[in-house]
Amino acid sequence: ERDGTPLAAQRDLPPATPMSHRSSANITRDAWPQAFSVWFVFLVTFVVFPGVTLHWTPAEHAKVVLAVFQFMDIAGRSCAEAERFRVTNGRTVSLMSLSRIVFVPMFMAVQRADGEWARSLWVKVPLMSAFSFTNGYVSTLSMMIGPVQKGVAEHEREFVGTLMSFGVVHGILWGSMLALTTQLGI
């Protein structure tokens, strides 16, 4: 028995119909902007978090900073769900994703600076709040827009959703790999 249908009955089923008339490459060509956006969101996030933030001083601030990340990430995801705050323009979401690159030098500056300002929670909490809120907000918007963006037919949405998930996983992978360079002084 598979999928709740007895195996004997499955032999009588007609062959599966193709999901799309277009090739996977053509669907990907239409869907790549938001797949890239969600990839870039997670790439930036994992380049500096948690690695760089765990080296911020004093070490006692780590718990506060991690808690702020968790809370604000969820807040960002929730705002993306709210109609009032939903952005439906794919280019705007892609621009928001790309603009998150400013967090990399900011986080590294806080890690490497000797000044008293870099040790202050008054710097770290707002920085982490903006970083984590945009992580949740922009990644959720990208995932929402991806399968319904221009050029993607309704029967192609499942494939695009899989492509979007691929973007998330590879953003985490490549961000984690690049995070190693942040501790080498690069």
Short mmCIF file of C-alpha atoms in Angstrom, two decimals:
data_model
loop_
_atom_site.label_atom_id
_atom_site.label_comp_id
_atom_site.label_asym_id
_atom_site.label_seq_id
_atom_site.Cartn_x
_atom_site.Cartn_y
_atom_site.Cartn_z
CA GLU A 1 0.00 0.00 0.00
CA ARG A 2 1.34 3.40 -0.96
CA ASP A 3 -0.31 6.81 -0.50
CA GLY A 4 -3.35 5.09 0.99
CA THR A 5 -4.05 3.28 -2.29
CA PRO A 6 -3.62 -0.51 -2.39
CA LEU A 7 -0.83 -1.60 -4.75
CA ALA A 8 -3.27 -3.64 -6.87
CA ALA A 9 -5.35 -0.52 -7.55
CA GLN A 10 -2.26 1.54 -8.39
CA ARG A 11 -1.53 -0.66 -11.43
CA ASP A 12 -4.78 0.56 -12.97
CA LEU A 13 -3.93 4.26 -12.63
CA PRO A 14 -3.15 6.24 -15.79
CA PRO A 15 0.47 7.36 -16.22
CA ALA A 16 1.37 10.60 -14.49
CA THR A 17 1.05 13.73 -16.56
CA PRO A 18 3.99 16.13 -16.76
CA MET A 19 3.90 18.97 -14.25
CA SER A 20 4.76 21.61 -16.82
CA HIS A 21 5.12 22.06 -20.53
CA ARG A 22 8.20 24.22 -20.03
CA SER A 23 11.62 22.89 -19.17
CA SER A 24 13.01 23.25 -15.68
CA ALA A 25 15.61 25.65 -17.05
CA ASN A 26 12.92 27.94 -18.47
CA ILE A 27 10.97 27.92 -15.22
CA THR A 28 14.17 28.62 -13.29
CA ARG A 29 14.93 31.55 -15.60
CA ASP A 30 11.63 33.16 -14.58
CA ALA A 31 11.93 32.27 -10.89
CA TRP A 32 15.59 33.05 -10.21
CA PRO A 33 15.20 36.64 -8.94
CA GLN A 34 13.45 35.64 -5.71
CA ALA A 35 15.45 32.42 -5.36
CA PHE A 36 18.58 34.59 -5.52
CA SER A 37 17.08 37.07 -3.05
CA VAL A 38 16.35 34.44 -0.43
CA TRP A 39 19.78 32.88 -1.05
CA PHE A 40 21.44 36.25 -0.48
CA VAL A 41 19.46 36.94 2.71
CA PHE A 42 20.72 33.71 4.27
CA LEU A 43 24.22 34.14 2.86
CA VAL A 44 24.57 37.51 4.62
CA THR A 45 23.00 36.19 7.81
CA PHE A 46 25.27 33.20 8.15
CA VAL A 47 28.42 35.10 7.20
CA VAL A 48 28.19 37.05 10.47
CA PHE A 49 25.72 35.19 12.66
CA PRO A 50 26.37 33.53 15.00
CA GLY A 51 30.16 33.44 14.41
CA VAL A 52 31.03 37.15 14.47
CA THR A 53 28.50 38.02 17.15
CA LEU A 54 29.84 35.36 19.51
CA HIS A 55 33.19 37.18 19.41
CA TRP A 56 31.69 40.52 20.41
CA THR A 57 32.89 41.72 23.80
CA PRO A 58 32.05 41.49 26.56
CA ALA A 59 31.05 37.83 26.28
CA GLU A 60 28.14 38.36 28.71
CA HIS A 61 26.29 40.21 25.93
CA ALA A 62 26.06 37.05 23.80
CA LYS A 63 22.86 35.80 25.45
CA VAL A 64 21.13 39.15 25.04
CA VAL A 65 22.19 39.44 21.40
CA LEU A 66 21.05 35.88 20.61
CA ALA A 67 17.68 36.52 22.28
CA VAL A 68 17.25 39.75 20.30
CA PHE A 69 17.96 37.82 17.08
CA GLN A 70 15.34 35.19 17.87
CA PHE A 71 12.67 37.70 18.83
CA MET A 72 13.23 40.16 15.98
CA ASP A 73 13.52 37.43 13.34
CA ILE A 74 10.07 36.18 14.33
CA ALA A 75 8.77 39.76 14.37
CA GLY A 76 10.05 40.26 10.82
CA ARG A 77 8.42 37.05 9.63
CA SER A 78 5.15 38.09 11.27
CA CYS A 79 5.21 41.53 9.65
CA ALA A 80 5.65 39.95 6.22
CA GLU A 81 2.43 38.04 6.86
CA ALA A 82 0.52 41.22 7.75
CA GLU A 83 -1.24 42.74 4.75
CA ARG A 84 -0.31 46.26 5.85
CA PHE A 85 3.44 45.54 5.70
CA ARG A 86 3.51 43.15 2.75
CA VAL A 87 5.68 44.18 -0.18
CA THR A 88 4.62 42.50 -3.41
CA ASN A 89 7.08 44.08 -5.83
CA GLY A 90 9.82 41.54 -6.51
CA ARG A 91 12.41 44.16 -7.45
CA THR A 92 11.87 45.98 -4.18
CA VAL A 93 12.33 42.76 -2.22
CA SER A 94 15.48 41.94 -4.21
CA LEU A 95 16.86 45.41 -3.47
CA MET A 96 16.08 44.95 0.22
CA SER A 97 17.92 41.62 0.12
CA LEU A 98 20.99 43.11 -1.55
CA SER A 99 21.08 46.06 0.84
CA ARG A 100 21.60 43.69 3.78
CA ILE A 101 25.27 43.41 2.75
CA VAL A 102 25.92 46.55 4.85
CA PHE A 103 25.56 44.40 7.96
CA VAL A 104 28.75 42.45 7.23
CA PRO A 105 31.21 45.34 7.71
CA MET A 106 29.11 46.73 10.56
CA PHE A 107 29.19 43.47 12.51
CA MET A 108 32.89 43.02 11.86
CA ALA A 109 33.58 46.59 12.99
CA VAL A 110 31.82 45.93 16.30
CA GLN A 111 33.85 42.74 16.72
CA ARG A 112 37.23 44.35 15.97
CA ALA A 113 36.86 47.85 17.38
CA ASP A 114 38.64 48.78 20.59
CA GLY A 115 36.39 51.69 21.49
CA GLU A 116 33.91 51.70 24.32
CA TRP A 117 31.09 52.18 21.79
CA ALA A 118 31.71 48.65 20.42
CA ARG A 119 31.22 47.13 23.88
CA SER A 120 27.88 48.85 24.42
CA LEU A 121 24.53 47.11 24.22
CA TRP A 122 23.20 50.46 22.99
CA VAL A 123 25.04 49.71 19.73
CA LYS A 124 24.59 45.95 19.61
CA VAL A 125 20.85 45.68 20.30
CA PRO A 126 19.70 48.14 17.59
CA LEU A 127 22.16 46.65 15.10
CA MET A 128 21.04 43.10 15.87
CA SER A 129 17.38 44.19 15.81
CA ALA A 130 17.69 45.63 12.29
CA PHE A 131 19.73 42.65 11.11
CA SER A 132 17.40 39.97 12.45
CA PHE A 133 14.18 41.79 11.57
CA THR A 134 15.31 42.12 7.95
CA ASN A 135 16.40 38.48 7.94
CA GLY A 136 12.89 37.32 8.84
CA TYR A 137 11.04 39.97 6.86
CA VAL A 138 12.91 39.83 3.56
CA SER A 139 13.34 36.06 3.49
CA THR A 140 9.62 35.55 4.12
CA LEU A 141 8.66 38.08 1.44
CA SER A 142 10.95 36.31 -1.06
CA MET A 143 9.44 32.94 -0.23
CA MET A 144 5.94 34.35 -0.60
CA ILE A 145 6.63 36.12 -3.91
CA GLY A 146 8.78 33.41 -5.50
CA PRO A 147 6.11 30.93 -6.60
CA VAL A 148 3.67 33.64 -7.73
CA GLN A 149 6.03 36.03 -9.49
CA LYS A 150 5.54 37.09 -13.09
CA GLY A 151 6.19 34.34 -15.60
CA VAL A 152 5.44 31.44 -13.25
CA ALA A 153 2.30 29.48 -14.15
CA GLU A 154 0.12 28.02 -11.43
CA HIS A 155 1.12 24.44 -12.25
CA GLU A 156 4.82 25.45 -11.98
CA ARG A 157 4.56 26.81 -8.43
CA GLU A 158 5.49 23.55 -6.74
CA PHE A 159 8.75 23.40 -8.71
CA VAL A 160 9.47 27.06 -7.91
CA GLY A 161 8.78 26.41 -4.22
CA THR A 162 11.41 23.67 -4.34
CA LEU A 163 13.80 26.05 -6.09
CA MET A 164 13.19 28.63 -3.34
CA SER A 165 14.00 26.02 -0.68
CA PHE A 166 17.18 25.25 -2.59
CA GLY A 167 18.05 28.96 -2.33
CA VAL A 168 17.53 28.91 1.46
CA VAL A 169 19.69 25.82 1.96
CA HIS A 170 22.48 27.05 -0.28
CA GLY A 171 22.41 30.50 1.29
CA ILE A 172 22.97 28.86 4.67
CA LEU A 173 25.69 26.62 3.23
CA TRP A 174 27.65 29.36 1.43
CA GLY A 175 27.14 31.85 4.24
CA SER A 176 28.54 29.34 6.73
CA MET A 177 31.51 28.64 4.46
CA LEU A 178 32.24 32.35 3.97
CA ALA A 179 31.88 32.93 7.71
CA LEU A 180 35.23 31.22 8.14
CA THR A 181 36.88 34.10 6.27
CA THR A 182 35.51 36.67 8.74
CA GLN A 183 37.71 35.18 11.42
CA LEU A 184 40.81 35.22 9.22
CA GLY A 185 40.77 39.00 8.99
CA ILE A 186 39.52 39.09 5.41
#
